[in-house]
Amino acid sequence: MGEYGGDEGVRRRGCSCTKENFLPEESFRSWGNYARALKDTPRRLKDRVLTRSLDQTELVDVKAQSQHEMKKTLNWWDLMWFGIGAVIGAGIFVLTGLEARDHAGPAVVLSYVVSGISALLSVFCYTEFAVEIPVAGGSFAYLRVELGDFMAFIAAGNILLEYVIGGAAVARSWTSYFATLLNHQPNDFRIVAHSFSPNYRYLDPIAIVVLAIICVMAVMSTKGSSRFNYIASIFHVAVIIFIIIAGLIKADTKNYSHFAPFGVRGIFQASAVLFFAYVGFDAVSTMAEETKNPGRDIPIGLVGSMVITTLAYCLLAVTLCLMQPYTAIDKDAPFSVAFEAVGWGWAKYIVAAGALKGMTTVLLVSAVGQARYLTHIARTHMLPPWLAIVNEKTGTPVNATVVMLAATAVFAFFSSLDILSNLLSISTLFIFMLVAIGLLVRRYYVSGVTTIANRIKFIVFLALILGSSIATSLYWAISTNGWIGYTVTGPIWLLSTIGLWLFVPQAREPKIWGVPLVPWLPSLSIAINIFLLGSIDRASFERFGLWTLIILVYYFLFGLHASYDTAKEASSAKQMKNVEEGAVN
């Protein structure tokens, strides 16, 4: 009997840490099996590249690997506050000052508008998927269904990196505002290791303690986490309203005399980094499995929270730059120092307290979301199935939560915020671009429905949309003052989208809720995400490339063979075609 052959076997594996918990698949039963699996890598890779999962597989078969169901306790109110709590944190309270001072000036508000539009387009794409496939896997599950196992794994590696780095950045920012609250400099609470590189020299033990507390809260109860989140978020929103009103009372319009000192390039460069401030809403999509009525609750929760967040960000950015000249803005605690500069020193304590509350909820929602991503990835055996186990008592994925927050703690202990935020933005923009592509594939290609002619047209138009978007981004990155390139790449993108709209019929209509204006909104999402990637520095891309190489090595040595064995065993049990489509024989 296979590894899922009986409930008893599953339970036995869940309560001990043996090889069966981590590598139970046929390919790892012996060294001989492993050698044969490695020799068979090209054929297995072809199978995994061309195999697409089905909605039903993700909703039933894959979900069943967790032994116990997650509890359906969330409604739209919970999701909206989870969205606000997930997003408004270190990005607005820390990066606003950094980007206004160094890259955008007062025009940082336009940077937030650009990032907000890109994030809102991605929210639409995520929402349709979350309503149609309400599972804990989020974008990993969506891409497995539409782009296949291999692309889903590449995205999965970057999703996990996104969460680990995002959590680490917020945890370090927590220390900075805690220091401000106590009238200290941030590094007063950090250990200085002089022998380390300057970017990794300031060790942060407070971040470790905060993450440990968050871990305990996240594993206890999702509903309990939700209650804490919206109580804390209400306080947080009150602080934001105070900052806007009090800050505008002290506004000086002379500070806006040099609105865009770094030009258009500076606005977009800041926008690429400030995308970090919108990261977190994708965590809400992972809670679809625990939502009572996904068709109603997810659209209201996701879209509502993003609209509120974007408006709050723009108002806060305007307020900060009206209070102080952009050259005087503090990079660690900009709002607190701004109030001190205008003679309201007492207000900095309210700001610091609000920032700490905001960052705490960001960490909590991130912990809940990242554990659910890891759980669903482990359900497919691309990662050890031990990580997929859901605790029967709490209804939460305890193993996945602890592992992800331990990894986050390591990054938080060593790394500085600027390194973390740039690398995070690359991973996030890359994933959001893939989700937009996945949505177009979902609408325009259905096996057995789409004709060969329509499939060819779809591939050509999609390739042109991607190619023109990449060319625009590269031209932006390479050319400082040129404009001729845009007169070529822009029309190609426009005509490709028009061609897809007019000449390729949609093969699938959404059952409950769908993205409006398809293919325009997904195509625009692809273009903006790729364009913003062109504004990120080279060193960050080198780190991104190194990480991608690491996850590919893992995939070819372990993940490929584990997921291949699991899929084939499940296919045999389900007579193959009922589980997956497009598998290579």
PDB file of N, CA, C and O in Angstrom, residues 385-428:
ATOM      1  N   PRO A 385       6.446  16.350   2.999  1.00  0.00           N
ATOM      2  CA  PRO A 385       5.033  16.319   3.421  1.00  0.00           C
ATOM      3  C   PRO A 385       4.821  16.571   4.907  1.00  0.00           C
ATOM      4  O   PRO A 385       3.716  16.884   5.327  1.00  0.00           O
ATOM      5  N   TRP A 386       5.871  16.467   5.701  1.00  0.00           N
ATOM      6  CA  TRP A 386       5.778  16.804   7.130  1.00  0.00           C
ATOM      7  C   TRP A 386       5.295  18.231   7.315  1.00  0.00           C
ATOM      8  O   TRP A 386       4.601  18.542   8.282  1.00  0.00           O
ATOM      9  N   LEU A 387       5.639  19.105   6.366  1.00  0.00           N
ATOM     10  CA  LEU A 387       5.245  20.517   6.447  1.00  0.00           C
ATOM     11  C   LEU A 387       3.773  20.733   6.119  1.00  0.00           C
ATOM     12  O   LEU A 387       3.243  21.814   6.343  1.00  0.00           O
ATOM     13  N   ALA A 388       3.108  19.711   5.561  1.00  0.00           N
ATOM     14  CA  ALA A 388       1.707  19.858   5.157  1.00  0.00           C
ATOM     15  C   ALA A 388       0.728  19.514   6.269  1.00  0.00           C
ATOM     16  O   ALA A 388      -0.474  19.738   6.134  1.00  0.00           O
ATOM     17  N   ILE A 389       1.223  18.978   7.369  1.00  0.00           N
ATOM     18  CA  ILE A 389       0.333  18.483   8.426  1.00  0.00           C
ATOM     19  C   ILE A 389      -0.405  19.639   9.111  1.00  0.00           C
ATOM     20  O   ILE A 389       0.206  20.635   9.506  1.00  0.00           O
ATOM     21  N   VAL A 390      -1.719  19.498   9.221  1.00  0.00           N
ATOM     22  CA  VAL A 390      -2.554  20.463   9.944  1.00  0.00           C
ATOM     23  C   VAL A 390      -2.891  19.879  11.311  1.00  0.00           C
ATOM     24  O   VAL A 390      -3.344  18.738  11.416  1.00  0.00           O
ATOM     25  N   ASN A 391      -2.643  20.644  12.353  1.00  0.00           N
ATOM     26  CA  ASN A 391      -2.896  20.170  13.708  1.00  0.00           C
ATOM     27  C   ASN A 391      -4.392  19.973  13.938  1.00  0.00           C
ATOM     28  O   ASN A 391      -5.200  20.857  13.647  1.00  0.00           O
ATOM     29  N   GLU A 392      -4.765  18.812  14.464  1.00  0.00           N
ATOM     30  CA  GLU A 392      -6.180  18.482  14.633  1.00  0.00           C
ATOM     31  C   GLU A 392      -6.864  19.404  15.636  1.00  0.00           C
ATOM     32  O   GLU A 392      -8.016  19.802  15.442  1.00  0.00           O
ATOM     33  N   LYS A 393      -6.154  19.791  16.683  1.00  0.00           N
ATOM     34  CA  LYS A 393      -6.764  20.585  17.748  1.00  0.00           C
ATOM     35  C   LYS A 393      -6.935  22.050  17.339  1.00  0.00           C
ATOM     36  O   LYS A 393      -8.008  22.635  17.507  1.00  0.00           O
ATOM     37  N   THR A 394      -5.870  22.662  16.795  1.00  0.00           N
ATOM     38  CA  THR A 394      -5.917  24.093  16.472  1.00  0.00           C
ATOM     39  C   THR A 394      -6.453  24.363  15.068  1.00  0.00           C
ATOM     40  O   THR A 394      -6.882  25.477  14.770  1.00  0.00           O
ATOM     41  N   GLY A 395      -6.397  23.340  14.207  1.00  0.00           N
ATOM     42  CA  GLY A 395      -6.807  23.544  12.821  1.00  0.00           C
ATOM     43  C   GLY A 395      -5.850  24.442  12.060  1.00  0.00           C
ATOM     44  O   GLY A 395      -6.214  25.054  11.057  1.00  0.00           O
ATOM     45  N   THR A 396      -4.596  24.528  12.523  1.00  0.00           N
ATOM     46  CA  THR A 396      -3.577  25.357  11.872  1.00  0.00           C
ATOM     47  C   THR A 396      -2.360  24.509  11.504  1.00  0.00           C
ATOM     48  O   THR A 396      -2.084  23.498  12.149  1.00  0.00           O
ATOM     49  N   PRO A 397      -1.602  24.925  10.475  1.00  0.00           N
ATOM     50  CA  PRO A 397      -0.390  24.182  10.069  1.00  0.00           C
ATOM     51  C   PRO A 397       0.802  24.558  10.952  1.00  0.00           C
ATOM     52  O   PRO A 397       1.601  25.430  10.616  1.00  0.00           O
ATOM     53  N   VAL A 398       0.922  23.885  12.079  1.00  0.00           N
ATOM     54  CA  VAL A 398       1.922  24.247  13.078  1.00  0.00           C
ATOM     55  C   VAL A 398       3.345  24.091  12.537  1.00  0.00           C
ATOM     56  O   VAL A 398       4.188  24.986  12.680  1.00  0.00           O
ATOM     57  N   ASN A 399       3.643  22.948  11.898  1.00  0.00           N
ATOM     58  CA  ASN A 399       5.002  22.697  11.419  1.00  0.00           C
ATOM     59  C   ASN A 399       5.452  23.763  10.421  1.00  0.00           C
ATOM     60  O   ASN A 399       6.564  24.287  10.510  1.00  0.00           O
ATOM     61  N   ALA A 400       4.583  24.069   9.472  1.00  0.00           N
ATOM     62  CA  ALA A 400       4.925  25.062   8.445  1.00  0.00           C
ATOM     63  C   ALA A 400       5.130  26.444   9.060  1.00  0.00           C
ATOM     64  O   ALA A 400       6.034  27.185   8.665  1.00  0.00           O
ATOM     65  N   THR A 401       4.299  26.798  10.037  1.00  0.00           N
ATOM     66  CA  THR A 401       4.413  28.111  10.682  1.00  0.00           C
ATOM     67  C   THR A 401       5.752  28.260  11.386  1.00  0.00           C
ATOM     68  O   THR A 401       6.448  29.273  11.236  1.00  0.00           O
ATOM     69  N   VAL A 402       6.130  27.250  12.150  1.00  0.00           N
ATOM     70  CA  VAL A 402       7.379  27.312  12.920  1.00  0.00           C
ATOM     71  C   VAL A 402       8.590  27.380  11.982  1.00  0.00           C
ATOM     72  O   VAL A 402       9.508  28.189  12.180  1.00  0.00           O
ATOM     73  N   VAL A 403       8.598  26.569  10.925  1.00  0.00           N
ATOM     74  CA  VAL A 403       9.738  26.540  10.001  1.00  0.00           C
ATOM     75  C   VAL A 403       9.898  27.880   9.280  1.00  0.00           C
ATOM     76  O   VAL A 403      11.005  28.426   9.174  1.00  0.00           O
ATOM     77  N   MET A 404       8.790  28.447   8.792  1.00  0.00           N
ATOM     78  CA  MET A 404       8.873  29.712   8.060  1.00  0.00           C
ATOM     79  C   MET A 404       9.338  30.852   8.968  1.00  0.00           C
ATOM     80  O   MET A 404      10.162  31.690   8.573  1.00  0.00           O
ATOM     81  N   LEU A 405       8.844  30.904  10.192  1.00  0.00           N
ATOM     82  CA  LEU A 405       9.234  32.001  11.082  1.00  0.00           C
ATOM     83  C   LEU A 405      10.663  31.820  11.590  1.00  0.00           C
ATOM     84  O   LEU A 405      11.349  32.811  11.870  1.00  0.00           O
ATOM     85  N   ALA A 406      11.129  30.580  11.678  1.00  0.00           N
ATOM     86  CA  ALA A 406      12.539  30.357  12.038  1.00  0.00           C
ATOM     87  C   ALA A 406      13.452  30.899  10.936  1.00  0.00           C
ATOM     88  O   ALA A 406      14.471  31.553  11.215  1.00  0.00           O
ATOM     89  N   ALA A 407      13.084  30.639   9.671  1.00  0.00           N
ATOM     90  CA  ALA A 407      13.865  31.170   8.545  1.00  0.00           C
ATOM     91  C   ALA A 407      13.821  32.696   8.522  1.00  0.00           C
ATOM     92  O   ALA A 407      14.837  33.362   8.280  1.00  0.00           O
ATOM     93  N   THR A 408      12.641  33.259   8.794  1.00  0.00           N
ATOM     94  CA  THR A 408      12.495  34.720   8.843  1.00  0.00           C
ATOM     95  C   THR A 408      13.390  35.316   9.921  1.00  0.00           C
ATOM     96  O   THR A 408      14.033  36.357   9.720  1.00  0.00           O
ATOM     97  N   ALA A 409      13.467  34.636  11.064  1.00  0.00           N
ATOM     98  CA  ALA A 409      14.277  35.129  12.186  1.00  0.00           C
ATOM     99  C   ALA A 409      15.759  35.195  11.821  1.00  0.00           C
ATOM    100  O   ALA A 409      16.462  36.138  12.205  1.00  0.00           O
ATOM    101  N   VAL A 410      16.239  34.232  11.052  1.00  0.00           N
ATOM    102  CA  VAL A 410      17.649  34.229  10.643  1.00  0.00           C
ATOM    103  C   VAL A 410      17.954  35.459   9.790  1.00  0.00           C
ATOM    104  O   VAL A 410      18.942  36.170  10.009  1.00  0.00           O
ATOM    105  N   PHE A 411      17.094  35.744   8.796  1.00  0.00           N
ATOM    106  CA  PHE A 411      17.281  36.928   7.942  1.00  0.00           C
ATOM    107  C   PHE A 411      17.172  38.215   8.764  1.00  0.00           C
ATOM    108  O   PHE A 411      17.942  39.154   8.573  1.00  0.00           O
ATOM    109  N   ALA A 412      16.174  38.254   9.661  1.00  0.00           N
ATOM    110  CA  ALA A 412      15.944  39.468  10.461  1.00  0.00           C
ATOM    111  C   ALA A 412      17.135  39.772  11.367  1.00  0.00           C
ATOM    112  O   ALA A 412      17.438  40.939  11.642  1.00  0.00           O
ATOM    113  N   PHE A 413      17.804  38.750  11.823  1.00  0.00           N
ATOM    114  CA  PHE A 413      18.915  38.924  12.761  1.00  0.00           C
ATOM    115  C   PHE A 413      20.096  39.635  12.098  1.00  0.00           C
ATOM    116  O   PHE A 413      20.768  40.453  12.703  1.00  0.00           O
ATOM    117  N   PHE A 414      20.328  39.336  10.791  1.00  0.00           N
ATOM    118  CA  PHE A 414      21.546  39.805  10.128  1.00  0.00           C
ATOM    119  C   PHE A 414      21.369  40.957   9.134  1.00  0.00           C
ATOM    120  O   PHE A 414      22.228  41.813   9.020  1.00  0.00           O
ATOM    121  N   SER A 415      20.280  40.974   8.350  1.00  0.00           N
ATOM    122  CA  SER A 415      20.252  41.776   7.114  1.00  0.00           C
ATOM    123  C   SER A 415      19.653  43.163   7.304  1.00  0.00           C
ATOM    124  O   SER A 415      18.700  43.341   8.055  1.00  0.00           O
ATOM    125  N   SER A 416      20.168  44.149   6.555  1.00  0.00           N
ATOM    126  CA  SER A 416      19.646  45.520   6.621  1.00  0.00           C
ATOM    127  C   SER A 416      18.413  45.671   5.741  1.00  0.00           C
ATOM    128  O   SER A 416      18.193  44.892   4.821  1.00  0.00           O
ATOM    129  N   LEU A 417      17.632  46.740   5.990  1.00  0.00           N
ATOM    130  CA  LEU A 417      16.329  46.911   5.342  1.00  0.00           C
ATOM    131  C   LEU A 417      16.438  47.156   3.839  1.00  0.00           C
ATOM    132  O   LEU A 417      15.642  46.645   3.060  1.00  0.00           O
ATOM    133  N   ASP A 418      17.443  47.941   3.389  1.00  0.00           N
ATOM    134  CA  ASP A 418      17.494  48.271   1.961  1.00  0.00           C
ATOM    135  C   ASP A 418      17.758  47.049   1.097  1.00  0.00           C
ATOM    136  O   ASP A 418      17.173  46.872   0.024  1.00  0.00           O
ATOM    137  N   ILE A 419      18.626  46.151   1.563  1.00  0.00           N
ATOM    138  CA  ILE A 419      18.892  44.905   0.830  1.00  0.00           C
ATOM    139  C   ILE A 419      17.620  44.064   0.772  1.00  0.00           C
ATOM    140  O   ILE A 419      17.247  43.524  -0.270  1.00  0.00           O
ATOM    141  N   LEU A 420      16.934  43.968   1.894  1.00  0.00           N
ATOM    142  CA  LEU A 420      15.729  43.145   1.978  1.00  0.00           C
ATOM    143  C   LEU A 420      14.619  43.675   1.074  1.00  0.00           C
ATOM    144  O   LEU A 420      13.973  42.919   0.348  1.00  0.00           O
ATOM    145  N   SER A 421      14.386  44.997   1.089  1.00  0.00           N
ATOM    146  CA  SER A 421      13.244  45.557   0.347  1.00  0.00           C
ATOM    147  C   SER A 421      13.425  45.433  -1.160  1.00  0.00           C
ATOM    148  O   SER A 421      12.474  45.132  -1.880  1.00  0.00           O
ATOM    149  N   ASN A 422      14.638  45.645  -1.679  1.00  0.00           N
ATOM    150  CA  ASN A 422      14.869  45.517  -3.122  1.00  0.00           C
ATOM    151  C   ASN A 422      14.681  44.085  -3.599  1.00  0.00           C
ATOM    152  O   ASN A 422      14.059  43.826  -4.627  1.00  0.00           O
ATOM    153  N   LEU A 423      15.242  43.131  -2.853  1.00  0.00           N
ATOM    154  CA  LEU A 423      15.125  41.727  -3.247  1.00  0.00           C
ATOM    155  C   LEU A 423      13.677  41.266  -3.162  1.00  0.00           C
ATOM    156  O   LEU A 423      13.191  40.509  -4.009  1.00  0.00           O
ATOM    157  N   LEU A 424      12.977  41.751  -2.148  1.00  0.00           N
ATOM    158  CA  LEU A 424      11.559  41.413  -1.981  1.00  0.00           C
ATOM    159  C   LEU A 424      10.734  41.902  -3.161  1.00  0.00           C
ATOM    160  O   LEU A 424       9.879  41.191  -3.679  1.00  0.00           O
ATOM    161  N   SER A 425      11.005  43.126  -3.614  1.00  0.00           N
ATOM    162  CA  SER A 425      10.231  43.696  -4.721  1.00  0.00           C
ATOM    163  C   SER A 425      10.397  42.875  -5.994  1.00  0.00           C
ATOM    164  O   SER A 425       9.445  42.680  -6.739  1.00  0.00           O
ATOM    165  N   ILE A 426      11.613  42.366  -6.269  1.00  0.00           N
ATOM    166  CA  ILE A 426      11.823  41.539  -7.468  1.00  0.00           C
ATOM    167  C   ILE A 426      10.963  40.288  -7.397  1.00  0.00           C
ATOM    168  O   ILE A 426      10.242  39.955  -8.338  1.00  0.00           O
ATOM    169  N   SER A 427      11.032  39.575  -6.283  1.00  0.00           N
ATOM    170  CA  SER A 427      10.265  38.331  -6.139  1.00  0.00           C
ATOM    171  C   SER A 427       8.772  38.590  -6.288  1.00  0.00           C
ATOM    172  O   SER A 427       8.059  37.850  -6.964  1.00  0.00           O
ATOM    173  N   THR A 428       8.301  39.659  -5.664  1.00  0.00           N
ATOM    174  CA  THR A 428       6.870  39.963  -5.678  1.00  0.00           C
ATOM    175  C   THR A 428       6.389  40.322  -7.078  1.00  0.00           C
ATOM    176  O   THR A 428       5.372  39.809  -7.551  1.00  0.00           O
TER     177      THR A 428
END
